[in-house]
Amino acid sequence: MTTLTPAAIRHACTVLSAPGLIRLVTEIDDNGPIPPRSLTRTLPDLPVPQLRHSVEQARALRLVHRRPGAGLTLTPSGSGLADVYDAMARWARHHRLPAPVCEFTSRVQHTLSLYAVPTALTSQEGREGAPVSETGEKHAGPRDRLTQWLHENPQLVQGAQPVLAA
């Protein structure tokens, strides 16, 4: 089993917080494969270099792959990450974070930023380092999903940055 050190969690949260990665994974999850040459039409608000980097990073992390005839699709890891993102956004929306009205990506990024900062607090279940919100409430549901996903996808926490495809 992969050890999730505070540094590894911080690294994972930083990587997973990239707006282009969040948008790419959730777009494919919500609407299915993205046909070849349709990325810029599908995500027109992302600059082309950011979009390319997001696709390269998603491929290096084994979150997406190109399926002949269909285009860019999610791998099982990518589908799992989409579920983690959804849980985080739901939790943040319920708690009106980071603001009462904001977009999905901002909610996911905010929740990941909470997880990236280790705490010395101990939860009622006796687990150390359980993240807490600004209101002091523990949010173990999305945190547990992220932790499980990271254990199932050690490529993100083993070593430094993933090697990006050229």
Short mmCIF file of N, CA and C in Angstrom, two decimals:
data_model
loop_
_atom_site.label_atom_id
_atom_site.label_comp_id
_atom_site.label_asym_id
_atom_site.label_seq_id
_atom_site.Cartn_x
_atom_site.Cartn_y
_atom_site.Cartn_z
N MET A 1 0.84 -1.17 0.00
CA MET A 1 0.00 0.00 0.00
C MET A 1 0.89 1.24 0.00
N THR A 2 0.50 2.26 -0.74
CA THR A 2 1.24 3.50 -0.85
C THR A 2 1.09 4.32 0.43
N THR A 3 2.22 4.86 0.92
CA THR A 3 2.18 5.74 2.08
C THR A 3 1.85 7.14 1.61
N LEU A 4 0.82 7.70 2.23
CA LEU A 4 0.41 9.06 1.87
C LEU A 4 0.98 10.04 2.88
N THR A 5 2.18 10.49 2.62
CA THR A 5 2.81 11.48 3.48
C THR A 5 2.16 12.84 3.23
N PRO A 6 2.32 13.78 4.14
CA PRO A 6 1.79 15.12 3.89
C PRO A 6 2.33 15.72 2.58
N ALA A 7 3.60 15.49 2.29
CA ALA A 7 4.17 16.01 1.04
C ALA A 7 3.53 15.35 -0.18
N ALA A 8 3.27 14.06 -0.11
CA ALA A 8 2.63 13.35 -1.23
C ALA A 8 1.21 13.84 -1.44
N ILE A 9 0.49 14.06 -0.36
CA ILE A 9 -0.88 14.56 -0.46
C ILE A 9 -0.87 15.97 -1.04
N ARG A 10 0.04 16.80 -0.56
CA ARG A 10 0.15 18.17 -1.06
C ARG A 10 0.44 18.16 -2.56
N HIS A 11 1.38 17.30 -2.98
CA HIS A 11 1.72 17.18 -4.40
C HIS A 11 0.49 16.74 -5.20
N ALA A 12 -0.18 15.70 -4.73
CA ALA A 12 -1.36 15.20 -5.43
C ALA A 12 -2.43 16.27 -5.55
N CYS A 13 -2.68 16.99 -4.47
CA CYS A 13 -3.71 18.04 -4.49
C CYS A 13 -3.34 19.16 -5.46
N THR A 14 -2.05 19.48 -5.53
CA THR A 14 -1.60 20.50 -6.48
C THR A 14 -1.85 20.05 -7.91
N VAL A 15 -1.45 18.83 -8.22
CA VAL A 15 -1.62 18.30 -9.57
C VAL A 15 -3.10 18.21 -9.93
N LEU A 16 -3.90 17.67 -9.02
CA LEU A 16 -5.33 17.47 -9.29
C LEU A 16 -6.13 18.76 -9.31
N SER A 17 -5.55 19.86 -8.83
CA SER A 17 -6.22 21.16 -8.80
C SER A 17 -6.11 21.95 -10.09
N ALA A 18 -5.35 21.46 -11.04
CA ALA A 18 -5.18 22.19 -12.30
C ALA A 18 -6.54 22.36 -12.98
N PRO A 19 -6.93 23.60 -13.28
CA PRO A 19 -8.25 23.84 -13.87
C PRO A 19 -8.49 23.05 -15.16
N GLY A 20 -7.47 22.98 -16.01
CA GLY A 20 -7.63 22.25 -17.27
C GLY A 20 -7.86 20.77 -17.04
N LEU A 21 -7.18 20.20 -16.07
CA LEU A 21 -7.36 18.78 -15.75
C LEU A 21 -8.77 18.52 -15.20
N ILE A 22 -9.20 19.38 -14.30
CA ILE A 22 -10.56 19.24 -13.74
C ILE A 22 -11.59 19.32 -14.86
N ARG A 23 -11.45 20.32 -15.72
CA ARG A 23 -12.41 20.51 -16.80
C ARG A 23 -12.41 19.35 -17.78
N LEU A 24 -11.21 18.86 -18.15
CA LEU A 24 -11.10 17.76 -19.11
C LEU A 24 -11.75 16.50 -18.57
N VAL A 25 -11.40 16.12 -17.36
CA VAL A 25 -11.93 14.89 -16.76
C VAL A 25 -13.45 14.98 -16.60
N THR A 26 -13.95 16.10 -16.11
CA THR A 26 -15.39 16.20 -15.88
C THR A 26 -16.17 16.34 -17.19
N GLU A 27 -15.58 16.98 -18.19
CA GLU A 27 -16.26 17.08 -19.49
C GLU A 27 -16.46 15.70 -20.11
N ILE A 28 -15.41 14.89 -20.10
CA ILE A 28 -15.52 13.55 -20.66
C ILE A 28 -16.49 12.71 -19.83
N ASP A 29 -16.42 12.86 -18.51
CA ASP A 29 -17.32 12.11 -17.63
C ASP A 29 -18.78 12.49 -17.89
N ASP A 30 -19.04 13.77 -18.05
CA ASP A 30 -20.42 14.24 -18.24
C ASP A 30 -20.95 13.99 -19.64
N ASN A 31 -20.09 14.12 -20.66
CA ASN A 31 -20.58 14.11 -22.04
C ASN A 31 -19.99 13.03 -22.94
N GLY A 32 -19.15 12.18 -22.39
CA GLY A 32 -18.60 11.10 -23.20
C GLY A 32 -17.32 11.51 -23.90
N PRO A 33 -16.80 10.59 -24.74
CA PRO A 33 -15.52 10.83 -25.42
C PRO A 33 -15.50 12.12 -26.21
N ILE A 34 -14.33 12.72 -26.27
CA ILE A 34 -14.14 13.92 -27.08
C ILE A 34 -13.50 13.48 -28.39
N PRO A 35 -14.19 13.69 -29.51
CA PRO A 35 -13.66 13.26 -30.80
C PRO A 35 -12.33 13.94 -31.12
N PRO A 36 -11.52 13.27 -31.96
CA PRO A 36 -10.25 13.87 -32.36
C PRO A 36 -10.47 15.27 -32.94
N ARG A 37 -9.57 16.14 -32.63
CA ARG A 37 -9.57 17.52 -33.14
C ARG A 37 -10.76 18.36 -32.63
N SER A 38 -11.47 17.89 -31.61
CA SER A 38 -12.60 18.65 -31.09
C SER A 38 -12.35 19.24 -29.71
N LEU A 39 -11.15 19.10 -29.20
CA LEU A 39 -10.85 19.61 -27.86
C LEU A 39 -11.08 21.11 -27.75
N THR A 40 -10.59 21.86 -28.71
CA THR A 40 -10.73 23.32 -28.63
C THR A 40 -12.17 23.77 -28.78
N ARG A 41 -12.98 23.03 -29.51
CA ARG A 41 -14.42 23.36 -29.60
C ARG A 41 -15.15 22.94 -28.34
N THR A 42 -14.71 21.85 -27.72
CA THR A 42 -15.36 21.34 -26.53
C THR A 42 -15.06 22.20 -25.31
N LEU A 43 -13.82 22.67 -25.20
CA LEU A 43 -13.39 23.50 -24.07
C LEU A 43 -12.82 24.82 -24.61
N PRO A 44 -13.68 25.64 -25.22
CA PRO A 44 -13.18 26.83 -25.92
C PRO A 44 -12.58 27.90 -25.02
N ASP A 45 -12.90 27.89 -23.74
CA ASP A 45 -12.39 28.93 -22.84
C ASP A 45 -10.99 28.62 -22.31
N LEU A 46 -10.48 27.42 -22.58
CA LEU A 46 -9.12 27.08 -22.14
C LEU A 46 -8.13 27.42 -23.26
N PRO A 47 -7.06 28.15 -22.94
CA PRO A 47 -6.04 28.43 -23.96
C PRO A 47 -5.44 27.12 -24.49
N VAL A 48 -5.11 27.11 -25.76
CA VAL A 48 -4.59 25.89 -26.39
C VAL A 48 -3.39 25.30 -25.66
N PRO A 49 -2.40 26.10 -25.24
CA PRO A 49 -1.27 25.48 -24.50
C PRO A 49 -1.71 24.82 -23.19
N GLN A 50 -2.64 25.44 -22.49
CA GLN A 50 -3.15 24.86 -21.24
C GLN A 50 -3.90 23.56 -21.54
N LEU A 51 -4.67 23.55 -22.59
CA LEU A 51 -5.43 22.37 -22.98
C LEU A 51 -4.48 21.23 -23.36
N ARG A 52 -3.46 21.53 -24.13
CA ARG A 52 -2.47 20.51 -24.51
C ARG A 52 -1.78 19.94 -23.28
N HIS A 53 -1.36 20.83 -22.38
CA HIS A 53 -0.71 20.38 -21.16
C HIS A 53 -1.64 19.49 -20.34
N SER A 54 -2.90 19.87 -20.25
CA SER A 54 -3.87 19.08 -19.48
C SER A 54 -4.05 17.69 -20.07
N VAL A 55 -4.13 17.60 -21.39
CA VAL A 55 -4.26 16.30 -22.05
C VAL A 55 -3.00 15.47 -21.82
N GLU A 56 -1.82 16.07 -21.99
CA GLU A 56 -0.56 15.34 -21.77
C GLU A 56 -0.47 14.85 -20.33
N GLN A 57 -0.83 15.70 -19.39
CA GLN A 57 -0.76 15.31 -17.99
C GLN A 57 -1.78 14.20 -17.69
N ALA A 58 -2.99 14.33 -18.20
CA ALA A 58 -4.01 13.30 -17.99
C ALA A 58 -3.56 11.96 -18.58
N ARG A 59 -2.91 12.00 -19.73
CA ARG A 59 -2.41 10.76 -20.32
C ARG A 59 -1.26 10.19 -19.49
N ALA A 60 -0.35 11.05 -19.02
CA ALA A 60 0.78 10.58 -18.21
C ALA A 60 0.30 9.98 -16.89
N LEU A 61 -0.78 10.49 -16.36
CA LEU A 61 -1.35 9.98 -15.10
C LEU A 61 -2.30 8.81 -15.34
N ARG A 62 -2.44 8.43 -16.61
CA ARG A 62 -3.32 7.32 -17.00
C ARG A 62 -4.79 7.57 -16.63
N LEU A 63 -5.21 8.83 -16.80
CA LEU A 63 -6.61 9.20 -16.55
C LEU A 63 -7.43 9.14 -17.83
N VAL A 64 -6.77 9.34 -18.98
CA VAL A 64 -7.44 9.31 -20.28
C VAL A 64 -6.60 8.50 -21.25
N HIS A 65 -7.25 8.06 -22.31
CA HIS A 65 -6.55 7.42 -23.42
C HIS A 65 -7.34 7.68 -24.68
N ARG A 66 -6.66 7.54 -25.81
CA ARG A 66 -7.34 7.72 -27.10
C ARG A 66 -7.86 6.37 -27.55
N ARG A 67 -9.14 6.33 -27.79
CA ARG A 67 -9.76 5.11 -28.28
C ARG A 67 -10.08 5.31 -29.76
N PRO A 68 -9.55 4.45 -30.62
CA PRO A 68 -9.79 4.61 -32.07
C PRO A 68 -11.28 4.71 -32.38
N GLY A 69 -11.62 5.70 -33.17
CA GLY A 69 -13.01 5.90 -33.57
C GLY A 69 -13.84 6.69 -32.58
N ALA A 70 -13.39 6.81 -31.35
CA ALA A 70 -14.18 7.53 -30.34
C ALA A 70 -13.50 8.81 -29.90
N GLY A 71 -12.18 8.78 -29.80
CA GLY A 71 -11.46 9.95 -29.34
C GLY A 71 -10.93 9.78 -27.93
N LEU A 72 -10.85 10.86 -27.21
CA LEU A 72 -10.30 10.87 -25.86
C LEU A 72 -11.35 10.38 -24.87
N THR A 73 -11.04 9.30 -24.16
CA THR A 73 -11.98 8.71 -23.19
C THR A 73 -11.30 8.57 -21.83
N LEU A 74 -12.10 8.41 -20.81
CA LEU A 74 -11.58 8.20 -19.47
C LEU A 74 -11.19 6.74 -19.27
N THR A 75 -10.14 6.54 -18.55
CA THR A 75 -9.76 5.21 -18.09
C THR A 75 -10.55 4.95 -16.80
N PRO A 76 -10.49 3.76 -16.25
CA PRO A 76 -11.12 3.54 -14.95
C PRO A 76 -10.60 4.51 -13.87
N SER A 77 -9.31 4.83 -13.90
CA SER A 77 -8.75 5.81 -12.96
C SER A 77 -9.38 7.18 -13.17
N GLY A 78 -9.54 7.56 -14.42
CA GLY A 78 -10.16 8.85 -14.74
C GLY A 78 -11.61 8.91 -14.29
N SER A 79 -12.34 7.82 -14.47
CA SER A 79 -13.73 7.77 -14.00
C SER A 79 -13.80 7.88 -12.49
N GLY A 80 -12.87 7.22 -11.82
CA GLY A 80 -12.82 7.31 -10.36
C GLY A 80 -12.52 8.73 -9.90
N LEU A 81 -11.59 9.40 -10.60
CA LEU A 81 -11.27 10.78 -10.25
C LEU A 81 -12.47 11.69 -10.49
N ALA A 82 -13.22 11.45 -11.56
CA ALA A 82 -14.42 12.25 -11.82
C ALA A 82 -15.40 12.12 -10.65
N ASP A 83 -15.53 10.92 -10.10
CA ASP A 83 -16.40 10.72 -8.93
C ASP A 83 -15.88 11.48 -7.71
N VAL A 84 -14.56 11.50 -7.54
CA VAL A 84 -13.95 12.26 -6.43
C VAL A 84 -14.24 13.75 -6.62
N TYR A 85 -14.04 14.26 -7.83
CA TYR A 85 -14.32 15.67 -8.11
C TYR A 85 -15.79 15.99 -7.82
N ASP A 86 -16.70 15.13 -8.25
CA ASP A 86 -18.13 15.36 -8.00
C ASP A 86 -18.43 15.43 -6.50
N ALA A 87 -17.86 14.50 -5.73
CA ALA A 87 -18.09 14.49 -4.28
C ALA A 87 -17.55 15.77 -3.64
N MET A 88 -16.39 16.22 -4.09
CA MET A 88 -15.82 17.45 -3.55
C MET A 88 -16.68 18.66 -3.86
N ALA A 89 -17.14 18.74 -5.10
CA ALA A 89 -17.97 19.88 -5.49
C ALA A 89 -19.30 19.88 -4.74
N ARG A 90 -19.89 18.70 -4.56
CA ARG A 90 -21.15 18.62 -3.79
C ARG A 90 -20.94 19.07 -2.36
N TRP A 91 -19.84 18.60 -1.74
CA TRP A 91 -19.55 18.98 -0.37
C TRP A 91 -19.36 20.49 -0.26
N ALA A 92 -18.56 21.06 -1.17
CA ALA A 92 -18.29 22.50 -1.15
C ALA A 92 -19.56 23.30 -1.40
N ARG A 93 -20.41 22.84 -2.32
CA ARG A 93 -21.67 23.54 -2.59
C ARG A 93 -22.56 23.52 -1.36
N HIS A 94 -22.63 22.37 -0.69
CA HIS A 94 -23.44 22.24 0.52
C HIS A 94 -22.97 23.22 1.59
N HIS A 95 -21.66 23.44 1.66
CA HIS A 95 -21.10 24.33 2.67
C HIS A 95 -20.86 25.75 2.14
N ARG A 96 -21.32 25.99 0.90
CA ARG A 96 -21.23 27.32 0.29
C ARG A 96 -19.79 27.81 0.21
N LEU A 97 -18.89 26.90 -0.15
CA LEU A 97 -17.47 27.21 -0.25
C LEU A 97 -17.00 27.10 -1.69
N PRO A 98 -16.11 27.91 -2.13
CA PRO A 98 -15.48 29.02 -1.45
C PRO A 98 -16.36 30.26 -1.38
N ALA A 99 -17.51 30.24 -2.06
CA ALA A 99 -18.47 31.34 -2.02
C ALA A 99 -19.85 30.74 -2.27
N PRO A 100 -20.90 31.45 -1.87
CA PRO A 100 -22.24 30.89 -2.10
C PRO A 100 -22.53 30.56 -3.56
N VAL A 101 -22.01 31.38 -4.47
CA VAL A 101 -22.19 31.12 -5.89
C VAL A 101 -20.82 31.10 -6.54
N CYS A 102 -20.46 29.96 -7.11
CA CYS A 102 -19.20 29.85 -7.85
C CYS A 102 -19.27 28.63 -8.75
N GLU A 103 -18.26 28.48 -9.57
CA GLU A 103 -18.28 27.38 -10.54
C GLU A 103 -17.70 26.10 -9.95
N PHE A 104 -17.99 25.01 -10.63
CA PHE A 104 -17.57 23.66 -10.23
C PHE A 104 -16.07 23.60 -9.98
N THR A 105 -15.27 24.09 -10.92
CA THR A 105 -13.82 24.01 -10.81
C THR A 105 -13.33 24.70 -9.54
N SER A 106 -13.88 25.86 -9.23
CA SER A 106 -13.47 26.59 -8.02
C SER A 106 -13.81 25.81 -6.76
N ARG A 107 -14.94 25.13 -6.77
CA ARG A 107 -15.32 24.33 -5.60
C ARG A 107 -14.36 23.16 -5.41
N VAL A 108 -14.02 22.49 -6.49
CA VAL A 108 -13.08 21.36 -6.41
C VAL A 108 -11.71 21.87 -5.94
N GLN A 109 -11.23 22.96 -6.53
CA GLN A 109 -9.93 23.50 -6.15
C GLN A 109 -9.91 23.90 -4.68
N HIS A 110 -10.97 24.51 -4.20
CA HIS A 110 -11.03 24.92 -2.80
C HIS A 110 -10.97 23.70 -1.87
N THR A 111 -11.73 22.68 -2.19
CA THR A 111 -11.74 21.48 -1.35
C THR A 111 -10.36 20.82 -1.36
N LEU A 112 -9.74 20.73 -2.52
CA LEU A 112 -8.39 20.17 -2.59
C LEU A 112 -7.40 21.01 -1.80
N SER A 113 -7.58 22.32 -1.79
CA SER A 113 -6.67 23.17 -1.01
C SER A 113 -6.80 22.90 0.48
N LEU A 114 -7.99 22.54 0.94
CA LEU A 114 -8.17 22.19 2.34
C LEU A 114 -7.42 20.90 2.68
N TYR A 115 -7.42 19.95 1.77
CA TYR A 115 -6.76 18.67 2.00
C TYR A 115 -5.25 18.80 1.92
N ALA A 116 -4.76 19.79 1.17
CA ALA A 116 -3.32 19.95 0.98
C ALA A 116 -2.62 20.46 2.22
N VAL A 117 -3.38 21.07 3.13
CA VAL A 117 -2.80 21.63 4.34
C VAL A 117 -3.02 20.65 5.49
N PRO A 118 -1.94 20.00 5.96
CA PRO A 118 -2.11 19.04 7.05
C PRO A 118 -2.52 19.76 8.33
N THR A 119 -3.34 19.09 9.13
CA THR A 119 -3.75 19.66 10.41
C THR A 119 -3.31 18.74 11.52
N ALA A 120 -3.20 19.27 12.70
CA ALA A 120 -2.81 18.46 13.86
C ALA A 120 -4.04 18.02 14.63
N LEU A 121 -5.22 18.33 14.10
CA LEU A 121 -6.44 17.97 14.79
C LEU A 121 -6.71 16.48 14.68
N THR A 122 -7.32 15.93 15.67
CA THR A 122 -7.73 14.53 15.65
C THR A 122 -9.24 14.49 15.59
N SER A 123 -9.79 13.71 14.67
CA SER A 123 -11.23 13.62 14.55
C SER A 123 -11.81 12.73 15.64
N GLN A 124 -13.11 12.70 15.73
CA GLN A 124 -13.79 11.89 16.74
C GLN A 124 -13.49 10.41 16.56
N GLU A 125 -13.23 9.97 15.33
CA GLU A 125 -12.91 8.57 15.08
C GLU A 125 -11.46 8.26 15.43
N GLY A 126 -10.69 9.27 15.84
CA GLY A 126 -9.32 9.03 16.23
C GLY A 126 -8.33 9.08 15.08
N ARG A 127 -8.76 9.54 13.93
CA ARG A 127 -7.84 9.64 12.79
C ARG A 127 -7.18 11.00 12.82
N GLU A 128 -5.86 11.01 12.84
CA GLU A 128 -5.14 12.28 12.86
C GLU A 128 -5.13 12.90 11.48
N GLY A 129 -5.08 14.22 11.48
CA GLY A 129 -4.94 14.95 10.23
C GLY A 129 -6.20 15.05 9.40
N ALA A 130 -7.38 14.78 9.98
CA ALA A 130 -8.61 14.91 9.21
C ALA A 130 -8.83 16.38 8.89
N PRO A 131 -8.96 16.74 7.62
CA PRO A 131 -9.15 18.14 7.27
C PRO A 131 -10.45 18.66 7.87
N VAL A 132 -10.45 19.93 8.20
CA VAL A 132 -11.66 20.57 8.70
C VAL A 132 -11.91 21.80 7.85
N SER A 133 -13.18 22.19 7.77
CA SER A 133 -13.53 23.38 7.02
C SER A 133 -13.28 24.62 7.87
N GLU A 134 -13.52 25.79 7.27
CA GLU A 134 -13.36 27.03 8.01
C GLU A 134 -14.30 27.06 9.21
N THR A 135 -15.40 26.34 9.15
CA THR A 135 -16.34 26.31 10.25
C THR A 135 -15.99 25.25 11.28
N GLY A 136 -14.90 24.50 11.05
CA GLY A 136 -14.45 23.49 11.99
C GLY A 136 -15.10 22.14 11.77
N GLU A 137 -15.93 22.00 10.76
CA GLU A 137 -16.61 20.73 10.51
C GLU A 137 -15.74 19.82 9.67
N LYS A 138 -15.63 18.58 10.07
CA LYS A 138 -14.84 17.61 9.32
C LYS A 138 -15.58 17.24 8.03
N HIS A 139 -14.84 17.03 6.96
CA HIS A 139 -15.45 16.60 5.69
C HIS A 139 -14.76 15.33 5.21
N ALA A 140 -15.05 14.27 5.93
CA ALA A 140 -14.37 13.00 5.67
C ALA A 140 -14.87 12.32 4.41
N GLY A 141 -16.11 12.51 4.02
CA GLY A 141 -16.64 11.82 2.84
C GLY A 141 -15.77 12.04 1.62
N PRO A 142 -15.64 13.29 1.13
CA PRO A 142 -14.77 13.53 -0.03
C PRO A 142 -13.30 13.23 0.27
N ARG A 143 -12.87 13.49 1.48
CA ARG A 143 -11.47 13.20 1.84
C ARG A 143 -11.21 11.70 1.75
N ASP A 144 -12.13 10.91 2.27
CA ASP A 144 -11.97 9.46 2.20
C ASP A 144 -11.96 8.97 0.76
N ARG A 145 -12.79 9.56 -0.09
CA ARG A 145 -12.81 9.18 -1.51
C ARG A 145 -11.47 9.52 -2.17
N LEU A 146 -10.95 10.71 -1.85
CA LEU A 146 -9.66 11.10 -2.41
C LEU A 146 -8.57 10.16 -1.92
N THR A 147 -8.54 9.87 -0.63
CA THR A 147 -7.53 8.99 -0.07
C THR A 147 -7.59 7.61 -0.72
N GLN A 148 -8.78 7.09 -0.87
CA GLN A 148 -8.95 5.78 -1.51
C GLN A 148 -8.46 5.84 -2.96
N TRP A 149 -8.82 6.91 -3.67
CA TRP A 149 -8.40 7.04 -5.06
C TRP A 149 -6.88 7.12 -5.15
N LEU A 150 -6.25 7.87 -4.24
CA LEU A 150 -4.79 7.98 -4.25
C LEU A 150 -4.13 6.64 -3.96
N HIS A 151 -4.70 5.86 -3.06
CA HIS A 151 -4.15 4.52 -2.79
C HIS A 151 -4.29 3.63 -4.02
N GLU A 152 -5.38 3.77 -4.76
CA GLU A 152 -5.61 2.96 -5.95
C GLU A 152 -4.81 3.46 -7.16
N ASN A 153 -4.30 4.68 -7.07
CA ASN A 153 -3.58 5.31 -8.18
C ASN A 153 -2.25 5.86 -7.69
N PRO A 154 -1.34 4.97 -7.31
CA PRO A 154 -0.08 5.42 -6.71
C PRO A 154 0.82 6.20 -7.68
N GLN A 155 0.53 6.17 -8.98
CA GLN A 155 1.36 6.90 -9.93
C GLN A 155 1.40 8.40 -9.62
N LEU A 156 0.45 8.89 -8.89
CA LEU A 156 0.41 10.32 -8.57
C LEU A 156 1.23 10.67 -7.34
N VAL A 157 1.37 9.74 -6.42
CA VAL A 157 2.07 10.04 -5.17
C VAL A 157 3.46 9.43 -5.07
N GLN A 158 3.80 8.54 -5.97
CA GLN A 158 5.14 7.95 -5.97
C GLN A 158 6.06 8.81 -6.80
N GLY A 159 7.05 9.36 -6.18
CA GLY A 159 8.00 10.20 -6.91
C GLY A 159 7.49 11.61 -7.07
N ALA A 160 8.16 12.33 -7.92
CA ALA A 160 7.84 13.74 -8.12
C ALA A 160 6.81 13.88 -9.23
N GLN A 161 7.03 14.82 -10.12
CA GLN A 161 6.10 15.09 -11.20
C GLN A 161 6.05 13.91 -12.18
N PRO A 162 4.87 13.63 -12.75
CA PRO A 162 4.81 12.58 -13.75
C PRO A 162 5.58 13.00 -15.01
N VAL A 163 6.07 12.01 -15.71
CA VAL A 163 6.76 12.28 -16.98
C VAL A 163 5.69 12.52 -18.03
N LEU A 164 5.75 13.67 -18.66
CA LEU A 164 4.75 14.01 -19.67
C LEU A 164 5.17 13.49 -21.03
N ALA A 165 4.18 13.04 -21.78
CA ALA A 165 4.45 12.53 -23.13
C ALA A 165 4.88 13.69 -24.03
N ALA A 166 5.81 13.42 -24.90
CA ALA A 166 6.31 14.48 -25.80
C ALA A 166 5.41 14.63 -26.99
#
